[in-house]
Coordinates of C-alpha atoms and ligand atoms in Angstrom, one line a residue:
X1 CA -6.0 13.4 6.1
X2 CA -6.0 12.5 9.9
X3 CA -8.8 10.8 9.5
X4 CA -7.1 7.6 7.8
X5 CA -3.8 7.7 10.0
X6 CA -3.2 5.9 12.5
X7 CA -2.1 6.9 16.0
X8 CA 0.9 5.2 17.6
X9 CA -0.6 2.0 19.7
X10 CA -4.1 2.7 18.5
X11 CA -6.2 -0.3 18.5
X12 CA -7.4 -1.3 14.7
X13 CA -10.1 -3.7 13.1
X14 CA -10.1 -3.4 10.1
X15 CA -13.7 -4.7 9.8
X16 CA -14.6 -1.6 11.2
X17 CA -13.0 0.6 8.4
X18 CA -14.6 0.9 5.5
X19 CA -12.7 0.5 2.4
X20 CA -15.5 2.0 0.3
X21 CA -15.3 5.3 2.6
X22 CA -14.9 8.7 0.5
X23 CA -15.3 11.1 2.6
X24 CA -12.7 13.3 2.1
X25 CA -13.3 14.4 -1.5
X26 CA -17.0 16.0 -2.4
X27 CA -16.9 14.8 -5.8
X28 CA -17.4 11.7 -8.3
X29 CA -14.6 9.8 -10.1
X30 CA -14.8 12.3 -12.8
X31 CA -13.9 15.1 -10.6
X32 CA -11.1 12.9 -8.8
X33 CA -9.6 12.6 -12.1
X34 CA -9.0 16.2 -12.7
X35 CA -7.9 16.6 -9.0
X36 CA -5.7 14.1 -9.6
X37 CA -4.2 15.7 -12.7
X38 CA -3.6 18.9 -10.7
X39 CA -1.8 17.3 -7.6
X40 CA 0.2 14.6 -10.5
X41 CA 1.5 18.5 -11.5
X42 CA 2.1 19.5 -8.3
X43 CA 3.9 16.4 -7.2
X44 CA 6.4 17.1 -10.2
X45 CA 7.6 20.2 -9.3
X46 CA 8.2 19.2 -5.9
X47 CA 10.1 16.1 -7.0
X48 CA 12.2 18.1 -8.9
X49 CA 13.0 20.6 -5.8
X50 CA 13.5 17.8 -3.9
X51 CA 15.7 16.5 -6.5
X52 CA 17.8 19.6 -7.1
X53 CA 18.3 20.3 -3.1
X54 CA 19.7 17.2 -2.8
X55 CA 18.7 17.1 1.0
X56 CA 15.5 15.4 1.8
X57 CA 15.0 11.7 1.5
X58 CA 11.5 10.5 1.0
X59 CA 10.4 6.6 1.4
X60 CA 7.1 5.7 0.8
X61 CA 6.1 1.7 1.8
X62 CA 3.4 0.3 -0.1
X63 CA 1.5 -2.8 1.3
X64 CA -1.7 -4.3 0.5
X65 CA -2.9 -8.0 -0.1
X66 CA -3.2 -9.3 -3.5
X67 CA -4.7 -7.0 -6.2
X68 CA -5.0 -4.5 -3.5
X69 CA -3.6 -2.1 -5.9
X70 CA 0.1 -1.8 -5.4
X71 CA 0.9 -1.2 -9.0
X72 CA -2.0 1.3 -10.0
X73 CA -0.9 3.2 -7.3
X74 CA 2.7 3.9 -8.3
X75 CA 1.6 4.1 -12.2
X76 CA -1.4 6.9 -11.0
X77 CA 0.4 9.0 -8.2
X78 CA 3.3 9.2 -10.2
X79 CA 2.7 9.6 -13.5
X80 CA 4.2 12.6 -14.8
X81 CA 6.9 12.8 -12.7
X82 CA 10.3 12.6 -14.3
X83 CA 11.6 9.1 -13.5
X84 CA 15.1 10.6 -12.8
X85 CA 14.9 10.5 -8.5
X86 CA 12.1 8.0 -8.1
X87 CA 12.9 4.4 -7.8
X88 CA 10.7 1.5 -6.8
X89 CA 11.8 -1.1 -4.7
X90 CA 9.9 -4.7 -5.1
X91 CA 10.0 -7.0 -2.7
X92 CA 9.0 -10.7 -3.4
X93 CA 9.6 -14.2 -1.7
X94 CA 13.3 -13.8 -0.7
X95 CA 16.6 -15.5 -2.4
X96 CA 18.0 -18.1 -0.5
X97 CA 20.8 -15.7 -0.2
X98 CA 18.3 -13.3 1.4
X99 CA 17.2 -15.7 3.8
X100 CA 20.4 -16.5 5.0
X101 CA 20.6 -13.3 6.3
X102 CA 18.7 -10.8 8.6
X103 CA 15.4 -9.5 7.2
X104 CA 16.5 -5.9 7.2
X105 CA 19.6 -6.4 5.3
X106 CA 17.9 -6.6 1.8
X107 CA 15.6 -3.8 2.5
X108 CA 18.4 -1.3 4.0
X109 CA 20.3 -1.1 0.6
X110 CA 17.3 0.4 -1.3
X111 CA 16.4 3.2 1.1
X112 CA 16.3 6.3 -0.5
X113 CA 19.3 8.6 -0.8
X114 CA 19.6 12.6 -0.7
X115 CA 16.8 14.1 -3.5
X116 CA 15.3 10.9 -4.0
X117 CA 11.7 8.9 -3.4
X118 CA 11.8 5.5 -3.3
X119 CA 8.7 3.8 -2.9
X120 CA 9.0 0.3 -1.3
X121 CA 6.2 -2.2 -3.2
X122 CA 5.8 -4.5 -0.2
X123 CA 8.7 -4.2 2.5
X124 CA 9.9 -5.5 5.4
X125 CA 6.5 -6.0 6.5
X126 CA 6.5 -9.1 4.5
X127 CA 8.4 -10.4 7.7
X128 CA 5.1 -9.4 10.0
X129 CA 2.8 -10.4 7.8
X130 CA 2.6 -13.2 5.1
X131 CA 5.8 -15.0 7.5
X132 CA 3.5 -14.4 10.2
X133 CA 0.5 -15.8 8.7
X134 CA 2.0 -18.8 7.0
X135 CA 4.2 -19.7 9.9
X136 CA 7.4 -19.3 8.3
X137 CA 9.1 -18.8 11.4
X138 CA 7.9 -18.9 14.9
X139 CA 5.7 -16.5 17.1
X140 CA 8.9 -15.6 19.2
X141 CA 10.6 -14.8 16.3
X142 CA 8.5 -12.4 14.7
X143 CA 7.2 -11.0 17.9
X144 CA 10.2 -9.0 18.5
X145 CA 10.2 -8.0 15.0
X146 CA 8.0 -5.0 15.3
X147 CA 10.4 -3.1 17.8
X148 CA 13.0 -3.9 14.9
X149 CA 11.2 -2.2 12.9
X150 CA 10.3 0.9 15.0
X151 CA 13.9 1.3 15.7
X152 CA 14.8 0.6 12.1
X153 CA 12.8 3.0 10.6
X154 CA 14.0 5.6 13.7
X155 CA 17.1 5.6 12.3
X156 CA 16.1 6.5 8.8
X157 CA 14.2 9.1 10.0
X158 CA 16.5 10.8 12.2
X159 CA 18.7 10.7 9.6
X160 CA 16.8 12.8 7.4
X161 CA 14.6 10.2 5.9
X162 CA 10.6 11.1 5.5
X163 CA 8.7 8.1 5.5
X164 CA 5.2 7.8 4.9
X165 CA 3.3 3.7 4.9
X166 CA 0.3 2.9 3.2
X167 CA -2.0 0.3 3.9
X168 CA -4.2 -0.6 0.7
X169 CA -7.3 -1.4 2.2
X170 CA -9.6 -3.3 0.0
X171 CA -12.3 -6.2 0.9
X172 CA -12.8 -10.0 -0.2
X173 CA -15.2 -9.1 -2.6
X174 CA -13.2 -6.5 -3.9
X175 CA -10.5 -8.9 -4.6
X176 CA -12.6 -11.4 -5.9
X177 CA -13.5 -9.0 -8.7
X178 CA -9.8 -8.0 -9.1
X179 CA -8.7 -11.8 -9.5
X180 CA -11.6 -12.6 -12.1
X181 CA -10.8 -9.8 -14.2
X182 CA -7.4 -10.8 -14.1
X183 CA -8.5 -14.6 -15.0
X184 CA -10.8 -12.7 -18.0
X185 CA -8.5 -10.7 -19.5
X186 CA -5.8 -11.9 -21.6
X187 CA -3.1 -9.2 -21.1
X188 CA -3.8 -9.5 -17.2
X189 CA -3.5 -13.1 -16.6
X190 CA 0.2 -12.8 -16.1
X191 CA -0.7 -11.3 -13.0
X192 CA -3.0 -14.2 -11.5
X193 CA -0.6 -17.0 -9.2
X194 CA -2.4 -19.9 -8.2
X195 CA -0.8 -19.2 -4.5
X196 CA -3.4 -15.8 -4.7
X197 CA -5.9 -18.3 -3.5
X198 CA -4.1 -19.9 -1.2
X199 CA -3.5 -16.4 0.5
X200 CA -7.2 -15.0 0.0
X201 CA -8.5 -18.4 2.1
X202 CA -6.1 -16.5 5.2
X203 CA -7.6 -13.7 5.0
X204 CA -8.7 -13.5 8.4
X205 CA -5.7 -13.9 9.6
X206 CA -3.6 -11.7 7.1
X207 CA -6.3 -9.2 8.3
X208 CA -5.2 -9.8 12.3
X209 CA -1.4 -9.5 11.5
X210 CA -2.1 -6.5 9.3
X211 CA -3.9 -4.6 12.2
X212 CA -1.5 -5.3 14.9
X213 CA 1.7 -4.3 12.5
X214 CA -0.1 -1.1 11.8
X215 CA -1.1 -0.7 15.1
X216 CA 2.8 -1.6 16.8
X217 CA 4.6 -0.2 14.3
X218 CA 2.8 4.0 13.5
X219 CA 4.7 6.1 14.8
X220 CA 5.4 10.0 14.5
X221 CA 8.1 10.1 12.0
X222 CA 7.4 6.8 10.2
X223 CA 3.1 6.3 10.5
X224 CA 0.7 4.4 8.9
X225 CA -2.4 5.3 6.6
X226 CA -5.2 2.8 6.2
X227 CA -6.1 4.0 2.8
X228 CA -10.0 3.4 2.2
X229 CA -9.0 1.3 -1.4
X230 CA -11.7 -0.1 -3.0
X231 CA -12.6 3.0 -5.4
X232 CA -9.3 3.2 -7.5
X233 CA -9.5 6.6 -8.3
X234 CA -10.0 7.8 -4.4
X235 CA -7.3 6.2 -3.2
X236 CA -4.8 7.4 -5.8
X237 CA -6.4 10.9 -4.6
X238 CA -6.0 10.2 -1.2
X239 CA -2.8 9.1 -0.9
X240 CA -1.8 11.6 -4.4
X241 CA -2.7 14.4 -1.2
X242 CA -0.7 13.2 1.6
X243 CA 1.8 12.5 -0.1
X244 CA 1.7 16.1 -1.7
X245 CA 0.8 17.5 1.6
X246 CA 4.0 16.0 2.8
X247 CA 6.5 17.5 0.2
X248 CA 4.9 21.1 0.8
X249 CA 5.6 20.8 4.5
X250 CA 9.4 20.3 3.8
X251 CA 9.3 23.8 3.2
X252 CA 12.0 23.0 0.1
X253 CA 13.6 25.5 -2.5
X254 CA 15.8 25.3 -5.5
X255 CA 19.3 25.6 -4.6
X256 CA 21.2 29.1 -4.8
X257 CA 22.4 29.8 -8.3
X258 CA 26.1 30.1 -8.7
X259 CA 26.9 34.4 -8.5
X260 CA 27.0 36.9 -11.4
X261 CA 24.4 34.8 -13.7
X262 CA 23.0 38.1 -14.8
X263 CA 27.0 39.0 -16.8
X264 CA 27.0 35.8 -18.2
X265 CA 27.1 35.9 -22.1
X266 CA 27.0 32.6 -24.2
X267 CA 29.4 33.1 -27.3
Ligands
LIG1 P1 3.7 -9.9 -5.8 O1 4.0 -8.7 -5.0 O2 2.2 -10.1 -5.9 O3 4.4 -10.0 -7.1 O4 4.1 -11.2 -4.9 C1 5.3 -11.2 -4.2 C2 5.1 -12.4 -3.2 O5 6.3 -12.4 -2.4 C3 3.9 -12.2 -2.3 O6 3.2 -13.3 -2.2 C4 4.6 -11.9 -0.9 O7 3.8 -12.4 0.2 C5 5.9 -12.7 -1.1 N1 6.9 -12.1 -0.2 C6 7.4 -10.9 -0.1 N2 8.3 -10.8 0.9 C7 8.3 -11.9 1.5 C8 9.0 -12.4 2.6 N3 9.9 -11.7 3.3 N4 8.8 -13.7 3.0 C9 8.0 -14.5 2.3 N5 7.3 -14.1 1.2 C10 7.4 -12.8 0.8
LIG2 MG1 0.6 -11.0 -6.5

């Protein structure tokens, strides 16, 4: 999965990635599907080692632009696993009590704790990105924000924190069929904000910010993946792997059993 990580200071365009790439898996959507099924098993069992060790902390960020796929991906990579030790975090525009404080403040409440995975839909990136973009605050401001981040996300890590960031990558005409098929269909119009458009119009520029933050802010123990996001069922297999991949490199177990289970007899 090297191929869609990105190195620490690497330069990105994302014009040059290819959101339709799917290279990694020699098969069609049909075959993803049963892949998936397997790893969705696999990624149960080792949620419930990692839940029962109570030792390793897992965060996984999630950011993408609109109908890049947030949702499906939390639904699809994690279906089957017992909801007891996963948590989703959403972040959206923030309270005014949020504002009056530092940016990090609401996200550091919600990292994971010991057996958990918490997987942050949007993030602090917000404060790189659409804040950027919109000009929410100045350039000086969120400038110094990416060594904030680094250091933030330092400090999870060497604190026994596994992080893992995934950048949805999809294209404008991607999302232009995402947003009419939201418009079309009645259970999925709920979904559609009128502000989508507003953000799709920067999307050169949300596509700047989002290449420097990936590019400042990968590093060994918290890096990014530029997910190729276009085919649904490719990137739920691609990140479904890593994230797997991950897990199995823990190198977990279930904890010892209390002694002398074998005399036990239940009356
Ligand atoms: P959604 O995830 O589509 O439900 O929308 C959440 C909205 O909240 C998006 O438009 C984000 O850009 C916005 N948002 C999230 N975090 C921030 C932030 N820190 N500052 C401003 N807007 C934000
Ligand atoms: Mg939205």
């Amino acid at each position: 999965m090297k191929r869609y990580l990105v190195k620490p200071e690497e330069k990105i365009n994302l014009d040059q990635r290819n959101p339709n790439d799917k290279g990694y898996f020699r098969g069609d959507k049909e075959k993803g599907r049963l892949k998936l099924a397997e790893l969705n098993s696999r990624l149960e069992e080792l949620q419930e080692m990692l839940y029962a060790q109570h030792k390793h902390k897992v965060l996984i960020v999630l950011q993408a632009m609109d109908a890049g796929g947030k949702d499906g991906t939390i639904r699809h990579v994690f279906d089957g696993v017992n909801p007891q030790g996963v948590k989703v975090a959403s972040f959206k525009v923030p309270t005014p009590e949020e504002l009056d404080r530092d940016y990090l403040w609401r996200i550091h409440k919600h990292t994971p704790g010991k057996g958990e995975i918490v997987i942050f839909n949007r993030s602090h990136y917000e404060d790189v990105l659409v804040v950027r973009v919109k000009g929410f605050v100045p350039g000086t401001v969120w400038r110094r924000r990416f060594k904030h981040i680094r250091d933030f996300e330092k400090l999870l890590a060497d604190e026994g924190t596994t992080i893992l960031k995934f950048f949805l990558h999809i294209d404008q005409a991607e999302q232009k069929e995402r947003f009419q098929a939201r418009l079309d269909t009645p259970h999925k119009q709920w979904k559609f904000r009128h502000g989508d458009l507003e953000d799709r119009k920067l999307w050169d520029d949300y596509m700047k910010a989002y290449a420097d933050a990936l590019s400042k802010t990968s590093t060994e123990s918290a890096p990014w993946y530029i997910i190729p996001s276009n085919r649904k069922w490719y990137r739920n297999l691609v990140i479904s792997r890593i994230l797997v991949d991950t897990l199995e490199g823990l190198d977990m177990c279930f904890p010892e059993p209390e002694e002398d289970l074998e005399n036990v007899v239940i009356e």
